[in-house]
Coordinates of C-alpha atoms and ligand atoms in Angstrom, one line a residue:
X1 CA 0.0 0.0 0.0
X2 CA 1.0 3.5 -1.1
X3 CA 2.2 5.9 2.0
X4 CA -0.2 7.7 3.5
X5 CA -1.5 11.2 1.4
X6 CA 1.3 14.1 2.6
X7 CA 3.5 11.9 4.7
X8 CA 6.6 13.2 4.7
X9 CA 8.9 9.6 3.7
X10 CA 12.6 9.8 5.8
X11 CA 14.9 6.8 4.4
X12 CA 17.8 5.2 6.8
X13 CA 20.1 3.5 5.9
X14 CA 21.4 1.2 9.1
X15 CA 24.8 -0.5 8.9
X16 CA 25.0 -4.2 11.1
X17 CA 24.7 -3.2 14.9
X18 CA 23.1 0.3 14.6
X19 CA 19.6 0.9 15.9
X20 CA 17.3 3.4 14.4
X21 CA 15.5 5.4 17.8
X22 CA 12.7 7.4 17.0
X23 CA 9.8 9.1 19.4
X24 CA 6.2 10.1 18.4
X25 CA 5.2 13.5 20.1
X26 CA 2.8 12.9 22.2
X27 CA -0.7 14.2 23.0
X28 CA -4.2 13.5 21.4
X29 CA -3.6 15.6 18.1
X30 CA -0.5 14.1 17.7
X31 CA 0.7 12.1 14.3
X32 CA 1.2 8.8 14.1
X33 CA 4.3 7.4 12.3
X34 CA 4.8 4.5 10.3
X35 CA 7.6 2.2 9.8
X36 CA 8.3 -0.4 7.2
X37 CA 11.3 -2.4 6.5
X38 CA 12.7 -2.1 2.8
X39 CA 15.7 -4.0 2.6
X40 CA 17.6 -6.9 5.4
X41 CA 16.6 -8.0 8.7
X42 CA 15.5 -5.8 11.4
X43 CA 13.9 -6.0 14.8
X44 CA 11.9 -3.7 17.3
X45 CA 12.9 -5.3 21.2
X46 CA 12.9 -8.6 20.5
X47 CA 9.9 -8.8 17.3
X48 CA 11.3 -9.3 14.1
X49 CA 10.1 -7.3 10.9
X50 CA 8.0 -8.2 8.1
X51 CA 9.6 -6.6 4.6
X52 CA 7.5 -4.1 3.0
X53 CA 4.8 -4.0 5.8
X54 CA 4.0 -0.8 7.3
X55 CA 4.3 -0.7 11.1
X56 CA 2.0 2.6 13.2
X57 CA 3.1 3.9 16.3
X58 CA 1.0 6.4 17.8
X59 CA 1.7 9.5 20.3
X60 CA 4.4 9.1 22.6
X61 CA 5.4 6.2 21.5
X62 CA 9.7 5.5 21.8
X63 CA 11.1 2.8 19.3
X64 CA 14.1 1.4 18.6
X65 CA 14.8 -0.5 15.5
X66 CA 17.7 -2.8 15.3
X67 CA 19.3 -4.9 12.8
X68 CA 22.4 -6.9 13.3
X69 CA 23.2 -8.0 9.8
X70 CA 22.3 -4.1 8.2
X71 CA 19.0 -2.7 7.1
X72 CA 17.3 -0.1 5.4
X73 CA 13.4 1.3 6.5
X74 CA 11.6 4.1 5.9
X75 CA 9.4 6.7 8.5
X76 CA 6.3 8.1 7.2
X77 CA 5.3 11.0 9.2
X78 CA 7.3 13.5 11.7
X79 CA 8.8 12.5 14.6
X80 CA 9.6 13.8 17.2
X81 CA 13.1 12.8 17.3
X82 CA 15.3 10.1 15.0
X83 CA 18.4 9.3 14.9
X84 CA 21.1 6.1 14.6
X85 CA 22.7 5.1 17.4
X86 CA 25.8 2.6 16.4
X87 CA 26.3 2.6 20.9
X88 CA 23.9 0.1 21.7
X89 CA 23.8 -3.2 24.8
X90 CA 22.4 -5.1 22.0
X91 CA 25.2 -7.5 22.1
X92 CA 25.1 -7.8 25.6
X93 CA 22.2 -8.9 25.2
X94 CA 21.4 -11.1 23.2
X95 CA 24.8 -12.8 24.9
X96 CA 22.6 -12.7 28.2
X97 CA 20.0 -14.7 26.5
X98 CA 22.5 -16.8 25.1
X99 CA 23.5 -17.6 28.9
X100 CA 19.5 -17.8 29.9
X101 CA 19.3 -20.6 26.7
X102 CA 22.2 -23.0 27.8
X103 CA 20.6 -22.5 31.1
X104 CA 17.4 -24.1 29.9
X105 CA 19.4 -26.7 27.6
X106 CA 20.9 -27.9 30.6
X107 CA 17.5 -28.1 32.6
X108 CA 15.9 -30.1 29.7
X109 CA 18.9 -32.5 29.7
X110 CA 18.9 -33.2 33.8
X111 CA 15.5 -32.6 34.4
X112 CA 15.3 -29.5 36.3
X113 CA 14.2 -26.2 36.3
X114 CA 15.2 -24.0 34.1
X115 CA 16.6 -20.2 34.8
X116 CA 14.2 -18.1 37.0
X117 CA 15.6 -14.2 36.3
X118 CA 14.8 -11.4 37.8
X119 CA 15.3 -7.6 36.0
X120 CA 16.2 -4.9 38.6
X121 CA 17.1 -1.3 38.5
X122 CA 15.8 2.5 39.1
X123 CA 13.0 3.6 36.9
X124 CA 13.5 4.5 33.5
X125 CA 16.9 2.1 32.8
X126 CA 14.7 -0.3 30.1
X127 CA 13.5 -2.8 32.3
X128 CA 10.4 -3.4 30.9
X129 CA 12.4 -3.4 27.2
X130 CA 14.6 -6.0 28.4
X131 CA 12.3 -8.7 30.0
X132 CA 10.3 -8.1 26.5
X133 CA 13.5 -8.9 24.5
X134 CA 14.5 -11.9 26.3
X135 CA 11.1 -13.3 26.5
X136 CA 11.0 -12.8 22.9
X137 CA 14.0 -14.3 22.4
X138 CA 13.2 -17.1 24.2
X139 CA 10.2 -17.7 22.4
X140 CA 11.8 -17.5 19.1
X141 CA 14.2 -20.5 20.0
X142 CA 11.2 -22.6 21.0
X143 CA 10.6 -21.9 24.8
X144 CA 8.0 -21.0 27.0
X145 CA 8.5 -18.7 29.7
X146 CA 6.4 -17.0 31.7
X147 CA 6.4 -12.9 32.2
X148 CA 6.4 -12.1 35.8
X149 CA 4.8 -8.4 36.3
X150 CA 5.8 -7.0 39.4
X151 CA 6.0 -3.1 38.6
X152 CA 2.2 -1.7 39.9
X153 CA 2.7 1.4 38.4
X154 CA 3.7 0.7 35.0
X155 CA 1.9 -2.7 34.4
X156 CA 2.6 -4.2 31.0
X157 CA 0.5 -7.1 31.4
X158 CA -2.9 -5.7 33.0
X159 CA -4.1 -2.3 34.8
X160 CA -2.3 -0.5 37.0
X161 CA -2.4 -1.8 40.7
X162 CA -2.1 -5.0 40.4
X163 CA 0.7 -7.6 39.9
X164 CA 0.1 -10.3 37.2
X165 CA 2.0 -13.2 35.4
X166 CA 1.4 -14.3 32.1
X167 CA 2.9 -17.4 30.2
X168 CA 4.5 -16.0 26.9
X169 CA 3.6 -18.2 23.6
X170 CA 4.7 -16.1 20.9
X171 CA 7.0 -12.9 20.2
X172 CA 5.3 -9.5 21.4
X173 CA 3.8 -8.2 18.3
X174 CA 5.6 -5.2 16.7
X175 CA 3.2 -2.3 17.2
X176 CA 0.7 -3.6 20.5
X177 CA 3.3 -5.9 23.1
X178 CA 2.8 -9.2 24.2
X179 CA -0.5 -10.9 23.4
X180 CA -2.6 -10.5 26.7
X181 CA -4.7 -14.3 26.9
X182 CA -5.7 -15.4 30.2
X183 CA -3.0 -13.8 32.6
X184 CA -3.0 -14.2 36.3
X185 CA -3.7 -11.0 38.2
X186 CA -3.9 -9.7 41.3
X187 CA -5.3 -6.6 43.2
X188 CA -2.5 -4.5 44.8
X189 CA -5.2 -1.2 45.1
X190 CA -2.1 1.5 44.4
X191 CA 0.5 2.6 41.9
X192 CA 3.8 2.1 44.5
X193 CA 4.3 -0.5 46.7
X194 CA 4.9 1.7 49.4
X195 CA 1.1 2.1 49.9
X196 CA 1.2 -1.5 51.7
X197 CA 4.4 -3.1 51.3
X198 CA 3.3 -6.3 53.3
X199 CA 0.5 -6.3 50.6
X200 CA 3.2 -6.7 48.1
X201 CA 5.2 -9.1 49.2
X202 CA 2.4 -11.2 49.8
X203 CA 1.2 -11.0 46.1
X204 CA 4.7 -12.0 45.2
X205 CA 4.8 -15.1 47.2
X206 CA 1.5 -16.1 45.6
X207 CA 2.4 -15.4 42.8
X208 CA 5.8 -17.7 43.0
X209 CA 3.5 -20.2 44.4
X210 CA 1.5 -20.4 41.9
X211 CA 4.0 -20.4 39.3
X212 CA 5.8 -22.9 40.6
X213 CA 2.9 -25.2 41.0
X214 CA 2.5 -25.1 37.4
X215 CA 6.0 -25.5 36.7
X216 CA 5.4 -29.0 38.4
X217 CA 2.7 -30.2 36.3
X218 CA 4.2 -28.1 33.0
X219 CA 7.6 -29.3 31.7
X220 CA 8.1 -26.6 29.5
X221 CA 7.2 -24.3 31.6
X222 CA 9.3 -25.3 34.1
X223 CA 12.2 -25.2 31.8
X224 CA 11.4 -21.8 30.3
X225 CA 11.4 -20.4 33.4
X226 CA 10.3 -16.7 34.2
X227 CA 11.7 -13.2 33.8
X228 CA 10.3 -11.1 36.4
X229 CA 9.7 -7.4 35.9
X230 CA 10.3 -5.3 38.8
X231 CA 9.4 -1.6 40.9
X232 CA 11.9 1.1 40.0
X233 CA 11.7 1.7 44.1
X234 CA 15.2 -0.1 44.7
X235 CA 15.8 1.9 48.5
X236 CA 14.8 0.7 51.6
X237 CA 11.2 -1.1 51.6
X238 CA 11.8 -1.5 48.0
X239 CA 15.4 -3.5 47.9
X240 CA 13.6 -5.2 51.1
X241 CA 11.0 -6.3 48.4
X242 CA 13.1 -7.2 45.8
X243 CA 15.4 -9.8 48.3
X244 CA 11.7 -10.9 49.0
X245 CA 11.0 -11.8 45.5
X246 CA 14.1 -13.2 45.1
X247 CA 13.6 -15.6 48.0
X248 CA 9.9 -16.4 46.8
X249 CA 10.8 -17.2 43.0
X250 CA 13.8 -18.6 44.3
X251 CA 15.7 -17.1 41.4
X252 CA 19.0 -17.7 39.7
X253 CA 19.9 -14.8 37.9
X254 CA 19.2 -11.1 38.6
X255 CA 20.2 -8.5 35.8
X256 CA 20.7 -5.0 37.4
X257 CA 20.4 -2.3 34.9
X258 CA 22.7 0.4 35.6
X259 CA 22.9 1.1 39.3
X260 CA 26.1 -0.3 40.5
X261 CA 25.6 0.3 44.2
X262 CA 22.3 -1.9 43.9
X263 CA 24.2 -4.5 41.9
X264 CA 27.0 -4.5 45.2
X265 CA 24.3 -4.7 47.9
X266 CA 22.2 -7.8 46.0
X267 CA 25.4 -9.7 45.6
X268 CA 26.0 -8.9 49.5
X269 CA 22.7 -10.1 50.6
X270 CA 22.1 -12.7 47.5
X271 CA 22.4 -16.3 48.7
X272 CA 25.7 -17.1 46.8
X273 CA 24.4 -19.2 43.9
X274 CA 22.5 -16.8 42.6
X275 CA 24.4 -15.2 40.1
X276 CA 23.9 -11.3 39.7
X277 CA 24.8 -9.3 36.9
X278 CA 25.1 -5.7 36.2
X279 CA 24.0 -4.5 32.7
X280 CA 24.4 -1.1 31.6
X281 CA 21.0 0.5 30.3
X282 CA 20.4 1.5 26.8
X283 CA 21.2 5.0 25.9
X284 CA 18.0 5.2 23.7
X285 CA 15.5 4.3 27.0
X286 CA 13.8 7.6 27.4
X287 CA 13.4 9.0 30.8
X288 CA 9.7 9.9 31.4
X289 CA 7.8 12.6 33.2
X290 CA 5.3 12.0 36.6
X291 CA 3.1 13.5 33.7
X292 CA 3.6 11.0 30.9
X293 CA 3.9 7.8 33.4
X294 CA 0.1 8.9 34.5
X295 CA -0.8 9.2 30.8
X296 CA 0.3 5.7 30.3
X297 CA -1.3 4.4 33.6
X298 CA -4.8 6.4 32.5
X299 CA -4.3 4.9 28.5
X300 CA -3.7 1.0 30.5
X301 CA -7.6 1.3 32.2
X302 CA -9.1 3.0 28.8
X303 CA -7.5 0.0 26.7
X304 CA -9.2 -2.4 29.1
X305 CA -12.2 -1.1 28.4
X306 CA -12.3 -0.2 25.3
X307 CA -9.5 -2.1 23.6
X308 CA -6.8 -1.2 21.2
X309 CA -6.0 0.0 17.9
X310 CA -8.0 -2.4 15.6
X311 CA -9.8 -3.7 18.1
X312 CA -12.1 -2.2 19.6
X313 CA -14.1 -3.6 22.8
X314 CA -17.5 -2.2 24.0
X315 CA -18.0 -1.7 27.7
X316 CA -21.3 -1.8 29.3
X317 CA -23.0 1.0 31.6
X318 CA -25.2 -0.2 34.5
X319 CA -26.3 0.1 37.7
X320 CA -25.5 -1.9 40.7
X321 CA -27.8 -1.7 44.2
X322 CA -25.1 -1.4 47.3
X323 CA -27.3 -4.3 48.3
X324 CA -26.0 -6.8 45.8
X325 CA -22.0 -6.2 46.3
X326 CA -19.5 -6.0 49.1
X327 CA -16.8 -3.4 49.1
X328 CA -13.8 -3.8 50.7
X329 CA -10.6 -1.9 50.6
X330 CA -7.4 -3.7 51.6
X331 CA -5.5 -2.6 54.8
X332 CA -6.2 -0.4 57.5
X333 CA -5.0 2.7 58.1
X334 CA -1.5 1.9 60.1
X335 CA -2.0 2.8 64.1
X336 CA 0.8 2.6 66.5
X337 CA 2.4 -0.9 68.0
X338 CA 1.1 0.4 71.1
X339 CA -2.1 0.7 70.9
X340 CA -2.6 -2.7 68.5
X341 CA -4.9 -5.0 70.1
X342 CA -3.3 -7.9 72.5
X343 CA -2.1 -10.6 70.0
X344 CA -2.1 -8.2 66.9
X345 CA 0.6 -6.8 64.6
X346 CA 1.2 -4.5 62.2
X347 CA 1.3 -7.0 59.4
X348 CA -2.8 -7.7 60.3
X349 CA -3.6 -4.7 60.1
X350 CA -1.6 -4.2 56.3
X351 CA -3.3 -7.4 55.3
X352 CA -7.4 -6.9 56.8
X353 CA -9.8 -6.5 54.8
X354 CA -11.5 -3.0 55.7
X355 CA -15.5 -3.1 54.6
X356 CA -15.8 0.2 52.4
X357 CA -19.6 2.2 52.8
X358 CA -20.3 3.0 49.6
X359 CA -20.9 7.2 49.1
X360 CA -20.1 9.6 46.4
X361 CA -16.2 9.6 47.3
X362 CA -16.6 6.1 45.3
X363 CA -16.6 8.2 42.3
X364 CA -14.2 7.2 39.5
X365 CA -12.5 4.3 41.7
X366 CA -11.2 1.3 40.3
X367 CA -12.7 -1.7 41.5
X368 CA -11.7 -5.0 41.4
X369 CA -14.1 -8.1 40.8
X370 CA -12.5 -10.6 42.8
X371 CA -12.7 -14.1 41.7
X372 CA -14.0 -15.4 45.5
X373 CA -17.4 -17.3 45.1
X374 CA -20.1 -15.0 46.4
X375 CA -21.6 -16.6 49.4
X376 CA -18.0 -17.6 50.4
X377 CA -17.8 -15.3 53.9
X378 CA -16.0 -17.7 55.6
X379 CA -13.1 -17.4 52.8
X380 CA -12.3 -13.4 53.9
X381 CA -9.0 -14.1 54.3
X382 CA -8.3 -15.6 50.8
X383 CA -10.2 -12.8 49.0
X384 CA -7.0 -11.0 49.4
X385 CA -4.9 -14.0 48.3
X386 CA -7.4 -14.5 45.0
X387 CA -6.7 -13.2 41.7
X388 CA -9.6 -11.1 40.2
X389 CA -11.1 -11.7 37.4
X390 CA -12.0 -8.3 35.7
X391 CA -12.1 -4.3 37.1
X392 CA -15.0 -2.0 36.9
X393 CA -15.3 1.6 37.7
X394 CA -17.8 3.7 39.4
X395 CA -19.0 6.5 37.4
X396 CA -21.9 7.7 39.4
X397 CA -23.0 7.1 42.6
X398 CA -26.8 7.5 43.9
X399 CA -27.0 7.3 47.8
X400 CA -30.3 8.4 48.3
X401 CA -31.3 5.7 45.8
X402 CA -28.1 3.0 47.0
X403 CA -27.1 2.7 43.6
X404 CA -23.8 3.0 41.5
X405 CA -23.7 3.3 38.5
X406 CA -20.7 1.0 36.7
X407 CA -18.4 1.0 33.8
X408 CA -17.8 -2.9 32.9
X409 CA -16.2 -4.5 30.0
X410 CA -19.4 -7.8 30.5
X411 CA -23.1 -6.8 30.3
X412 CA -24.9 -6.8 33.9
X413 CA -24.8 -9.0 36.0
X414 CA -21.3 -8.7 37.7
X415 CA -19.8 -11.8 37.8
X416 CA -18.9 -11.8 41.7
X417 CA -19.7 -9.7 43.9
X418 CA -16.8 -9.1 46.1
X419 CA -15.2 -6.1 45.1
X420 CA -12.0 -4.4 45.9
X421 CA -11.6 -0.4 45.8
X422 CA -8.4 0.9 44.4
X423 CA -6.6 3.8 44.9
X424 CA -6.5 4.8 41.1
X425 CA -9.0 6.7 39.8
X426 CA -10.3 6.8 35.8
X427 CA -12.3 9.8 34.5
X428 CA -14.0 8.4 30.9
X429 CA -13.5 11.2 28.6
X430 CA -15.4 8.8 25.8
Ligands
ADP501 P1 11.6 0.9 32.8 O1 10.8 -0.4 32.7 O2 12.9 0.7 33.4 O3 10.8 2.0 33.4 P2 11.1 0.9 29.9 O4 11.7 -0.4 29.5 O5 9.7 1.0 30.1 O6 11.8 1.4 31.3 O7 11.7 2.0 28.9 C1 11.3 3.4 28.9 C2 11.0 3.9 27.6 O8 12.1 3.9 26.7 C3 9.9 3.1 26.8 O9 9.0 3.9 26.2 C4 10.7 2.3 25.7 O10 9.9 2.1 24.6 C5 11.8 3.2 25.5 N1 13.1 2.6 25.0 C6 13.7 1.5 25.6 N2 14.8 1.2 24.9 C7 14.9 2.1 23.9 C8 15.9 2.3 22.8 N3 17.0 1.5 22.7 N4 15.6 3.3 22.0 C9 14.6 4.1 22.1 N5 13.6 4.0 23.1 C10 13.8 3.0 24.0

């Protein structure tokens, strides 16, 4: 197909080991830009490219397109920014994945598990980027690992506030990410784990129980192992968490993108065996503004509901009585050791669940449907050791009626009725 009508057409040439880095401005009027691959072999993290298909990225998007044997594409559009880089970690890599493969050979051969990694560092070093490449890496050679989403602010995998894993079955497509079928997810209720840190490490030993109770019954998921994606909180609580996680998943490797006194203090408190490696970060990754991270975080919760590009999804609006659900919001507010009750610490209060009266200040809240049979009282405890199975929000609220009125991706009625109130609001500009 012919470029678009008035598209200004930018040819590069990329010699073997370059990357092409380009940025979409960002903002609603903003253009897209479209990519296609004329002549060689070239990649965008991981996803290789079709020849003489046109790629669209849309406003604020940051690429990077990499070819190791030489390449040439064109842009269609205006970027914000593009230029070659011939300074990239590529090499280190795709060595690292090397490593991560003989890992899992080995694992096939004396049937064991293969390489559980976890991907560590500040925000804004690539994080994300890398766990994509490797798992699409992996896949390409034939594995099946599983994604591991940790980071509650910046979810890749589902909305924001919640933790999530996710077994990987094919490269991430070019344009949209990793193909999102049936992932595991939990509620967290906040964008940093600081909000309830006992919450946190909670979710991360269910979630490493769960994964490895799969890797028992799954062979090739066992050998594939995970790659875990991480908080960029890496001080205090946060490093407390991330030893946590390491523990939990019991993992064997942990790549630290560019922060060498975090690299020293996990090797210090690291059993032994597992072997940690500093990476430095790309020089492409783009740092991001409080601004642009909410933007995401807002554009995560509108994709849920109303999907993506081509696809377009069609939520429903309804009402729900007070009657029919049970609110609950997880932790209560943190009081004092002294004044606990006799036989109580602080990690009960982190953990209880706090019944929520519905009022207007439900406004806009994110809930989460969680997946606990209705009827199940008895089972409070485990509601906030279930994974949820869908999010609604609360656009209006009717006291003198007891009514909310919900946005939800499935007709009425709700599927469950337990539902947990996050902090993170979404206003539907639609
Ligand atoms: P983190 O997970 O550490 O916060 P990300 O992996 O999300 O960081 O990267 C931040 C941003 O930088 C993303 O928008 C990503 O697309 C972009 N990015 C990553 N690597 C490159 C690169 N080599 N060139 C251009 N942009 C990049």
């Amino acid at each position: 197909d012919a470029p678009a009508a008035g598209k200004v057409s930018t040819r590069y040439d990329l010699e073997k080991e370059t990357e092409l880095r380009f940025e979409v401005e960002a903002g609603e009027a903003a253009e897209q830009v479209e990519l296609e691959l004329i002549v060689g072999m070239a990649e965008v993290f991981g996803s290789e490219l079709n020849r003489n298909r046109k790629y669209t990225f849309g406003p604020g998007s940051k690429i990077a397109v990499f070819t190791w044997q030489g390449c040439s594409v064109n842009l269609y559009g205006k970027p914000e920014v593009a230029y070659v880089s011939k300074d990239t970690p590529m090499l280190l890599y795709l060595n690292t994945h090397a490593a991560l493969e003989q890992m899992r050979k080995q694992a096939e051969r004396d049937n064991e598990r293969g390489p559980r990694v976890m991907v560590v560092g500040p925000t804004d070093v690539g994080k994300s980027t890398v766990c994509r490449l490797l798992l699409s890496y992996a896949v390409r050679v034939g594995r099946r690992p599983t994604l591991v989403e940790l980071d509650v602010g910046q979810s890749g995998v589902s909305v924001p506030g919640t933790v999530s894993a996710l077994c990987i079955e094919r490269p991430a497509d070019v344009e949209e990410g990793f193909s999102v079928q049936a992932p595991l997810v939990y509620h967290f209720g906040s964008t940093t784990p600081g909000t309830n840190i006992k919450l946190y490490n909670k979710l991360t030993s269910c979630l490493a129980e769960v994964f490895s109770q799969r890797c028992e019954v799954n062979r090739k998921a066992s050998v594939g192992g995970c790659i875990i994606n991480t908080c960029g909180w890496v001080k205090g609580s946060g490093y407390q968490a991330l030893v946590h996680c390491a523990s939990a998943f019991q993992v064997d490797v942990v790549l630290v993108l560019d922060h060498e006194r975090l690299y020293n203090e996990l090797k210090r408190d690291l059993p032994h065996f597992v072997r940690v490696v500093l990476l430095p970060k790309s020089g492409g990754v783009v740092e991001r503004s409080k601004e642009c991270r909410r933007e995401t975080r807002d554009e995560k919760i509108r994709e849920y509901f109303y999907g993506f590009r081509g696809v377009s999804f069609y939520p429903f609006s309804f009402e729900v009585r007070f009657s029919d659900v049970r609110i609950y919001k997880i932790g209560a507010p943190s009081i004092p050791d002294s004044c606990l009750p006799l036989g109580m610490s602080q990690d009960d209060t982190q953990l209880k669940l706090v019944p929520v009266t519905p009022g207007r200040d439900l406004t806009y809240h994110v809930l989460s449907v969680s997946s606990v049979e209705d009827g199940d009282e008895g089972a409070r405890k485990s509601i906030v050791e279930s994974p949820v199975c869908g999010f609604i929000v609360v656009t209006y609220v009717d006291t003198q009626a007891q009514v909310m009125k919900v946005l939800s991706p499935a007709p009425r009625p709700l599927p469950r009725h337990t539902l947990l109130i996050m902090d993170i609001r979404f206003m539907d500009m639609k």
